[in-house]
Amino acid sequence: MRDKKQKYLSLIERARQNYEYKKHANFKWCDECKKAINLWTYWQGLGYEIDTQKIRILLVGQDWGNTDFDSGKTLENISKINSLSPNEYEKIQYLDGLKPFVTDKNLVELFASIGYPNIDKKRYSDLFFTNISLGYRKINTSAHITKAEISTDKEIFKELVEILEPKYIIALGKMTYEIILEALGFKTPKISLFNDFIFTQNGLKYNKGKIYVVAHPGGMGSANRKKGDKSNKTSIELQKEDWIKIFFNTT
C-alpha cells in the first residue's frame, strides 16, 4: 500500500515537471491540480493515495480542454477541494454548482447503467478518471490538436496503469484508444467501421485487466455512434448497450 502511494505521488510530481521543463507548445500544467494526477481525477479517483483501493474501472478521455472554457468555475471547485482534508472530500463534488458538459451528463447516465448511480454526487473508491493527455490547452477547446500533441504523456500513463492495476480500461473514442494501445505496447488495429468494432470487440488483455473502447459520450462522439443505425434507439441508448455488453456480457 505504501509503495503504491509513493509511486502515485511521485508520478504526479514527475508529470508536473515534464510540463514545466518541456515547455509544450499548446498545453500547460494545471497548477490547481495539486492532489491528483489529472483534473478529471478530482471527479473519480481523488484520494487514491490514501487507501490505494483496487480500481475496477479506469476511464480514459482524450484531454480535458481549456480550463478557461467555463470561466474557471471547475477550477474554483478544485481549489475548494484542495482546502479540505482527505476525510472532508465528500463535502465538495467535482460538478457541484456547475453546468455539466454533454460528456459529463452522458457519463452520469452511462455509469448508472452499469451499477454506479449518481457519480455526479458521489465518489466511488473503485473508479478512476483521467485523460491520456495530462495537460490543458492554452488555445482552443476542441479541434486543431494533433495526435502527437495528445500522445506526449504515454510513458506516464503506462506507469499509472501499472500502479492502479485496473480490471477495465475504458477508452473514450478511437484516438484515445490508439494512444493507450501504443503506450501499453500493442499494435494499433485497423478499424474501418468504428461502431461495428465497438460492438464486436472482446477486449484486449493487459496484465490482469482488459482494454475496451467506447464512443466518446460528448456531442460529436454521440452523433457518430448513431450513424448507420436504423433502429429507433437514441445514441445514449446505443451507448448504454455498448457499456452493458462490456460489463455484463449481454445485449
CSV table of C-alpha atoms in Angstrom, one decimal:
chain,number,residue,atom,x,y,z
A,1,MET,CA,0.0,0.0,0.0
A,2,ARG,CA,2.7,2.5,1.0
A,3,ASP,CA,4.6,1.6,-2.2
A,4,LYS,CA,1.6,2.4,-4.4
A,5,LYS,CA,1.1,5.7,-2.5
A,6,GLN,CA,4.7,6.8,-3.0
A,7,LYS,CA,4.7,5.7,-6.7
A,8,TYR,CA,1.5,7.6,-7.4
A,9,LEU,CA,2.6,10.8,-5.6
A,10,SER,CA,6.0,10.6,-7.4
A,11,LEU,CA,4.2,10.2,-10.7
A,12,ILE,CA,2.1,13.3,-10.2
A,13,GLU,CA,5.2,15.4,-9.4
A,14,ARG,CA,7.1,13.9,-12.4
A,15,ALA,CA,4.2,14.7,-14.7
A,16,ARG,CA,4.1,18.3,-13.5
A,17,GLN,CA,7.9,18.7,-14.0
A,18,ASN,CA,7.5,17.3,-17.6
A,19,TYR,CA,5.2,20.2,-18.4
A,20,GLU,CA,7.3,22.7,-16.6
A,21,TYR,CA,10.6,21.8,-18.3
A,22,LYS,CA,9.5,20.5,-21.7
A,23,LYS,CA,7.5,23.7,-22.5
A,24,HIS,CA,4.7,22.1,-24.5
A,25,ALA,CA,3.6,24.5,-27.3
A,26,ASN,CA,-0.1,24.2,-26.9
A,27,PHE,CA,-0.5,22.5,-23.5
A,28,LYS,CA,0.2,23.6,-19.9
A,29,TRP,CA,0.0,22.0,-16.5
A,30,CYS,CA,-2.9,22.7,-14.2
A,31,ASP,CA,-1.4,24.5,-11.2
A,32,GLU,CA,-4.6,23.9,-9.1
A,33,CYS,CA,-4.3,20.1,-9.6
A,34,LYS,CA,-2.3,19.5,-6.5
A,35,LYS,CA,-3.9,16.4,-5.1
A,36,ALA,CA,-4.5,14.3,-8.3
A,37,ILE,CA,-2.7,13.5,-11.5
A,38,ASN,CA,-5.4,14.9,-13.7
A,39,LEU,CA,-8.2,17.5,-13.2
A,40,TRP,CA,-10.7,14.8,-14.1
A,41,THR,CA,-9.4,12.6,-11.3
A,42,TYR,CA,-11.0,15.1,-8.9
A,43,TRP,CA,-14.3,13.7,-10.1
A,44,GLN,CA,-13.4,10.0,-9.6
A,45,GLY,CA,-10.1,8.9,-8.1
A,46,LEU,CA,-9.4,11.7,-5.6
A,47,GLY,CA,-7.7,10.4,-2.6
A,48,TYR,CA,-6.4,7.2,-4.2
A,49,GLU,CA,-3.1,7.6,-2.5
A,50,ILE,CA,-4.7,7.5,0.9
A,51,ASP,CA,-6.1,3.9,0.8
A,52,THR,CA,-4.9,2.7,-2.6
A,53,GLN,CA,-8.1,0.9,-3.2
A,54,LYS,CA,-8.4,-1.7,-6.0
A,55,ILE,CA,-9.5,0.1,-9.2
A,56,ARG,CA,-12.2,-1.7,-11.2
A,57,ILE,CA,-12.6,0.9,-14.0
A,58,LEU,CA,-10.0,3.3,-15.3
A,59,LEU,CA,-11.9,5.7,-17.6
A,60,VAL,CA,-9.6,7.5,-20.1
A,61,GLY,CA,-10.6,10.5,-22.1
A,62,GLN,CA,-8.5,12.4,-24.7
A,63,ASP,CA,-7.8,15.7,-22.9
A,64,TRP,CA,-9.7,18.0,-20.7
A,65,GLY,CA,-9.6,21.0,-22.9
A,66,ASN,CA,-9.0,24.6,-21.9
A,67,THR,CA,-9.7,25.4,-18.3
A,68,ASP,CA,-10.8,28.9,-19.2
A,69,PHE,CA,-13.7,27.4,-21.2
A,70,ASP,CA,-16.1,27.5,-18.2
A,71,SER,CA,-14.7,30.8,-16.9
A,72,GLY,CA,-12.6,28.9,-14.4
A,73,LYS,CA,-15.6,27.6,-12.5
A,74,THR,CA,-14.3,24.0,-12.4
A,75,LEU,CA,-11.0,25.2,-11.1
A,76,GLU,CA,-12.9,27.1,-8.3
A,77,ASN,CA,-14.3,23.7,-7.2
A,78,ILE,CA,-10.8,22.2,-7.4
A,79,SER,CA,-9.4,25.0,-5.3
A,80,LYS,CA,-12.1,24.4,-2.7
A,81,ILE,CA,-11.4,20.7,-2.6
A,82,ASN,CA,-7.7,21.4,-2.2
A,83,SER,CA,-8.5,23.3,1.0
A,84,LEU,CA,-10.2,20.2,2.5
A,85,SER,CA,-8.6,17.4,4.5
A,86,PRO,CA,-9.0,13.9,2.9
A,87,ASN,CA,-11.8,13.0,5.3
A,88,GLU,CA,-13.7,16.0,4.2
A,89,TYR,CA,-13.5,15.4,0.4
A,90,GLU,CA,-17.1,14.3,0.1
A,91,LYS,CA,-18.3,17.8,1.2
A,92,ILE,CA,-17.5,19.1,-2.3
A,93,GLN,CA,-18.0,17.2,-5.6
A,94,TYR,CA,-16.3,17.9,-8.9
A,95,LEU,CA,-19.6,19.1,-10.5
A,96,ASP,CA,-21.1,21.0,-7.6
A,97,GLY,CA,-22.8,24.1,-8.8
A,98,LEU,CA,-21.6,23.7,-12.4
A,99,LYS,CA,-23.5,23.3,-15.6
A,100,PRO,CA,-22.2,19.9,-16.8
A,101,PHE,CA,-20.9,19.4,-20.3
A,102,VAL,CA,-22.7,16.9,-22.6
A,103,THR,CA,-19.9,14.5,-21.8
A,104,ASP,CA,-20.4,14.7,-18.1
A,105,LYS,CA,-24.2,14.4,-18.3
A,106,ASN,CA,-23.9,11.3,-20.5
A,107,LEU,CA,-21.3,9.7,-18.3
A,108,VAL,CA,-23.6,10.0,-15.3
A,109,GLU,CA,-26.2,8.0,-17.3
A,110,LEU,CA,-23.7,5.5,-18.6
A,111,PHE,CA,-22.3,4.7,-15.2
A,112,ALA,CA,-25.7,4.4,-13.7
A,113,SER,CA,-26.5,1.8,-16.3
A,114,ILE,CA,-23.6,-0.4,-15.1
A,115,GLY,CA,-24.3,-0.1,-11.4
A,116,TYR,CA,-22.7,3.3,-10.4
A,117,PRO,CA,-25.7,5.7,-9.8
A,118,ASN,CA,-25.2,9.4,-9.2
A,119,ILE,CA,-21.5,9.7,-10.0
A,120,ASP,CA,-22.1,13.4,-10.1
A,121,LYS,CA,-22.9,13.4,-6.4
A,122,LYS,CA,-20.8,10.5,-5.1
A,123,ARG,CA,-17.2,9.3,-5.5
A,124,TYR,CA,-16.7,5.5,-5.8
A,125,SER,CA,-13.4,4.1,-4.5
A,126,ASP,CA,-13.0,1.7,-7.4
A,127,LEU,CA,-13.4,4.3,-10.2
A,128,PHE,CA,-10.5,6.4,-11.5
A,129,PHE,CA,-10.9,9.0,-14.3
A,130,THR,CA,-8.0,10.6,-16.2
A,131,ASN,CA,-7.2,11.9,-19.7
A,132,ILE,CA,-4.5,10.3,-21.8
A,133,SER,CA,-3.1,13.9,-22.1
A,134,LEU,CA,-2.4,15.3,-18.6
A,135,GLY,CA,-2.0,18.8,-19.9
A,136,TYR,CA,-4.6,21.6,-20.5
A,137,ARG,CA,-5.0,23.6,-23.7
A,138,LYS,CA,-3.6,27.1,-24.0
A,139,ILE,CA,-5.7,27.7,-27.1
A,140,ASN,CA,-9.0,26.4,-28.4
A,141,THR,CA,-11.2,23.9,-26.6
A,142,SER,CA,-11.7,21.1,-29.1
A,143,ALA,CA,-10.2,20.8,-32.6
A,144,HIS,CA,-6.8,21.6,-34.1
A,145,ILE,CA,-4.8,19.5,-31.8
A,146,THR,CA,-2.7,16.7,-33.3
A,147,LYS,CA,-2.4,13.1,-32.1
A,148,ALA,CA,1.3,13.7,-31.5
A,149,GLU,CA,0.5,16.5,-29.0
A,150,ILE,CA,-2.1,14.3,-27.2
A,151,SER,CA,0.4,11.5,-27.0
A,152,THR,CA,3.2,13.2,-25.0
A,153,ASP,CA,2.2,11.5,-21.7
A,154,LYS,CA,2.3,7.9,-22.9
A,155,GLU,CA,5.1,6.9,-20.5
A,156,ILE,CA,3.4,8.5,-17.5
A,157,PHE,CA,0.1,6.8,-18.5
A,158,LYS,CA,1.8,3.4,-18.7
A,159,GLU,CA,3.2,3.8,-15.2
A,160,LEU,CA,-0.2,5.0,-13.9
A,161,VAL,CA,-1.8,1.8,-15.2
A,162,GLU,CA,1.0,-0.3,-13.5
A,163,ILE,CA,0.2,1.4,-10.2
A,164,LEU,CA,-3.6,1.2,-10.4
A,165,GLU,CA,-3.8,-2.3,-11.9
A,166,PRO,CA,-7.4,-1.7,-13.2
A,167,LYS,CA,-9.7,-4.6,-14.2
A,168,TYR,CA,-11.1,-2.5,-17.0
A,169,ILE,CA,-9.5,0.3,-19.0
A,170,ILE,CA,-12.2,2.1,-21.0
A,171,ALA,CA,-11.1,4.4,-23.7
A,172,LEU,CA,-13.4,7.2,-24.9
A,173,GLY,CA,-13.0,7.5,-28.6
A,174,LYS,CA,-10.8,6.0,-31.3
A,175,MET,CA,-7.8,8.3,-30.9
A,176,THR,CA,-7.6,7.8,-27.2
A,177,TYR,CA,-7.8,4.0,-27.7
A,178,GLU,CA,-5.0,4.1,-30.2
A,179,ILE,CA,-2.7,6.1,-27.9
A,180,ILE,CA,-3.5,3.8,-25.0
A,181,LEU,CA,-2.5,0.8,-27.1
A,182,GLU,CA,0.7,2.4,-28.2
A,183,ALA,CA,1.5,3.3,-24.6
A,184,LEU,CA,1.0,-0.2,-23.4
A,185,GLY,CA,2.9,-1.9,-26.3
A,186,PHE,CA,0.1,-3.1,-28.6
A,187,LYS,CA,-0.1,-2.7,-32.3
A,188,THR,CA,-2.9,-0.4,-33.4
A,189,PRO,CA,-5.6,-2.3,-35.2
A,190,LYS,CA,-7.0,-1.1,-38.4
A,191,ILE,CA,-10.6,0.0,-37.7
A,192,SER,CA,-12.7,0.7,-40.8
A,193,LEU,CA,-16.2,0.7,-39.2
A,194,PHE,CA,-15.7,2.1,-35.7
A,195,ASN,CA,-19.3,1.4,-34.5
A,196,ASP,CA,-19.1,-2.2,-35.6
A,197,PHE,CA,-15.7,-2.6,-33.8
A,198,ILE,CA,-17.2,-1.1,-30.6
A,199,PHE,CA,-20.0,-3.7,-30.6
A,200,THR,CA,-18.0,-6.8,-31.6
A,201,GLN,CA,-14.8,-6.2,-29.5
A,202,ASN,CA,-13.8,-8.8,-26.9
A,203,GLY,CA,-11.3,-6.6,-25.1
A,204,LEU,CA,-7.5,-6.8,-25.2
A,205,LYS,CA,-5.9,-8.5,-22.2
A,206,TYR,CA,-3.4,-6.4,-20.3
A,207,ASN,CA,-1.9,-7.9,-17.1
A,208,LYS,CA,-5.0,-8.8,-15.0
A,209,GLY,CA,-7.4,-6.5,-16.9
A,210,LYS,CA,-8.8,-5.8,-20.3
A,211,ILE,CA,-8.9,-2.7,-22.6
A,212,TYR,CA,-12.0,-1.6,-24.4
A,213,VAL,CA,-13.0,1.3,-26.5
A,214,VAL,CA,-16.4,3.1,-26.5
A,215,ALA,CA,-17.9,6.0,-28.3
A,216,HIS,CA,-16.9,9.3,-26.8
A,217,PRO,CA,-20.1,10.5,-24.9
A,218,GLY,CA,-19.7,14.1,-26.0
A,219,GLY,CA,-21.8,15.7,-28.7
A,220,MET,CA,-19.8,14.7,-31.7
A,221,GLY,CA,-19.0,11.2,-30.5
A,222,SER,CA,-22.6,10.6,-29.6
A,223,ALA,CA,-23.8,11.7,-33.0
A,224,ASN,CA,-21.2,9.4,-34.7
A,225,ARG,CA,-22.4,6.5,-32.6
A,226,LYS,CA,-25.9,6.8,-34.1
A,227,LYS,CA,-24.6,6.9,-37.7
A,228,GLY,CA,-25.7,3.9,-39.7
A,229,ASP,CA,-28.0,2.7,-37.0
A,230,LYS,CA,-31.6,2.2,-38.4
A,231,SER,CA,-33.3,1.4,-35.1
A,232,ASN,CA,-35.4,3.9,-33.1
A,233,LYS,CA,-32.8,3.9,-30.3
A,234,THR,CA,-31.2,7.1,-29.3
A,235,SER,CA,-27.4,7.4,-29.2
A,236,ILE,CA,-27.3,7.3,-25.5
A,237,GLU,CA,-29.4,4.1,-25.6
A,238,LEU,CA,-26.9,2.5,-28.0
A,239,GLN,CA,-24.0,3.6,-25.8
A,240,LYS,CA,-25.6,2.0,-22.8
A,241,GLU,CA,-25.9,-1.2,-24.7
A,242,ASP,CA,-22.2,-1.0,-25.5
A,243,TRP,CA,-21.3,-0.5,-21.9
A,244,ILE,CA,-23.6,-3.2,-20.6
A,245,LYS,CA,-22.1,-5.6,-23.0
A,246,ILE,CA,-18.6,-4.9,-21.7
A,247,PHE,CA,-19.5,-5.2,-18.0
A,248,PHE,CA,-22.3,-7.8,-18.1
A,249,ASN,CA,-21.6,-9.6,-21.4
A,250,THR,CA,-25.2,-9.1,-22.6
A,251,THR,CA,-27.1,-7.1,-25.2
